[in-house]
Short mmCIF file of C-alpha atoms in Angstrom, two decimals:
data_model
loop_
_atom_site.label_atom_id
_atom_site.label_comp_id
_atom_site.label_asym_id
_atom_site.label_seq_id
_atom_site.Cartn_x
_atom_site.Cartn_y
_atom_site.Cartn_z
CA MET A 1 -3.21 -24.10 11.31
CA ALA A 2 -5.52 -23.02 8.44
CA ALA A 3 -2.84 -20.74 6.99
CA GLN A 4 -0.40 -23.64 6.83
CA GLU A 5 -3.00 -25.80 5.08
CA VAL A 6 -3.50 -23.08 2.46
CA ARG A 7 0.28 -22.74 2.02
CA ASN A 8 0.51 -26.51 1.46
CA LYS A 9 -2.23 -26.38 -1.22
CA VAL A 10 -0.61 -23.39 -2.94
CA ASP A 11 2.76 -25.15 -2.92
CA LEU A 12 1.16 -28.00 -4.87
CA ILE A 13 0.33 -25.74 -7.83
CA VAL A 14 3.24 -23.26 -7.78
CA ASN A 15 5.08 -25.16 -10.51
CA ASP A 16 2.00 -24.91 -12.76
CA LEU A 17 2.06 -21.10 -12.73
CA PRO A 18 3.53 -19.20 -15.68
CA LEU A 19 7.28 -18.55 -15.45
CA THR A 20 6.60 -14.81 -15.27
CA ALA A 21 4.29 -15.17 -12.26
CA GLU A 22 5.56 -14.08 -8.87
CA LYS A 23 5.54 -16.63 -6.08
CA PRO A 24 2.20 -16.47 -4.22
CA VAL A 25 2.26 -15.20 -0.65
CA VAL A 26 -0.15 -16.60 1.93
CA GLN A 27 -0.74 -14.44 4.99
CA LYS A 28 -3.21 -14.45 7.82
CA LEU A 29 -5.65 -11.55 7.84
CA ASP A 30 -5.28 -9.48 10.99
CA THR A 31 -8.54 -7.55 11.35
CA ASP A 32 -6.91 -5.40 14.04
CA ALA A 33 -4.45 -4.16 11.39
CA THR A 34 -7.21 -2.88 9.11
CA PRO A 35 -6.82 0.85 8.39
CA VAL A 36 -9.10 3.04 10.44
CA LEU A 37 -8.02 6.32 8.89
CA ARG A 38 -7.18 7.31 5.33
CA ILE A 39 -5.94 10.77 4.41
CA ALA A 40 -5.54 12.03 0.85
CA VAL A 41 -3.04 14.80 0.18
CA SER A 42 -2.95 16.63 -3.13
CA ALA A 43 -1.26 19.76 -4.40
CA PRO A 44 -0.24 21.40 -7.66
CA ARG A 45 3.30 20.09 -7.11
CA SER A 46 5.34 17.11 -8.21
CA LEU A 47 4.58 13.70 -6.74
CA LYS A 48 7.98 13.77 -5.00
CA GLU A 49 7.18 17.09 -3.30
CA VAL A 50 3.73 15.92 -2.19
CA THR A 51 5.18 12.62 -0.93
CA ASP A 52 7.92 14.47 0.99
CA VAL A 53 5.32 16.67 2.71
CA ALA A 54 3.18 13.63 3.53
CA ASP A 55 6.19 11.79 4.94
CA LYS A 56 7.95 14.55 6.88
CA GLN A 57 5.04 16.68 8.04
CA ILE A 58 2.08 14.32 8.34
CA LYS A 59 3.26 10.71 8.65
CA GLN A 60 5.82 11.39 11.37
CA ARG A 61 3.25 13.28 13.47
CA ILE A 62 0.67 10.52 13.15
CA GLU A 63 3.27 7.84 14.01
CA SER A 64 4.06 9.68 17.23
CA ILE A 65 0.47 9.29 18.49
CA ASN A 66 0.15 6.62 21.18
CA GLY A 67 -1.67 3.53 19.88
CA VAL A 68 -0.92 4.05 16.18
CA GLY A 69 0.46 0.78 14.85
CA ASP A 70 1.51 1.63 11.31
CA VAL A 71 1.39 4.49 8.85
CA GLN A 72 1.89 3.86 5.14
CA ILE A 73 2.23 6.27 2.25
CA VAL A 74 0.62 5.22 -1.01
CA ALA A 75 1.43 7.58 -3.87
CA VAL A 76 -0.28 7.92 -7.22
CA ALA A 77 1.27 9.95 -10.04
CA ARG A 78 -0.57 12.01 -12.63
CA VAL A 79 -1.31 9.84 -15.61
CA ARG A 80 -1.99 11.53 -18.94
CA SER A 81 -3.59 9.75 -21.86
CA LYS A 82 -5.83 10.55 -24.76
CA TYR A 83 -8.77 9.89 -22.43
CA GLY A 84 -7.82 12.49 -19.81
CA SER A 85 -5.69 12.58 -16.69
CA ILE A 86 -5.71 11.39 -13.10
CA PRO A 87 -4.59 14.03 -10.57
CA THR A 88 -1.43 13.61 -8.53
CA ARG A 89 -2.27 12.49 -5.03
CA CYS A 90 -0.69 10.86 -2.05
CA GLY A 91 -2.70 8.85 0.45
CA LEU A 92 -1.79 8.01 4.02
CA THR A 93 -3.19 4.91 5.68
CA THR A 94 -2.92 4.25 9.41
#
């Protein structure tokens, strides 16, 4: 019921948002879906290679464990700038 009330309020102001804004999404928070495990994977390889290893060798094994609801891969590429760099890494969230 509360989620629908929030959706109704958001719908009232959607037309006031900038044209470039994406449509807001209202979702219920499921505390049982909160990640209980985060794994970071890094290697001196390309982001694609690290992501492939995370997907094919780690994610699929974790998904096969009884009671695991969801496994997501969140990848971050190396960013270079005049201020330094951020290392390539790939995180798994279950």
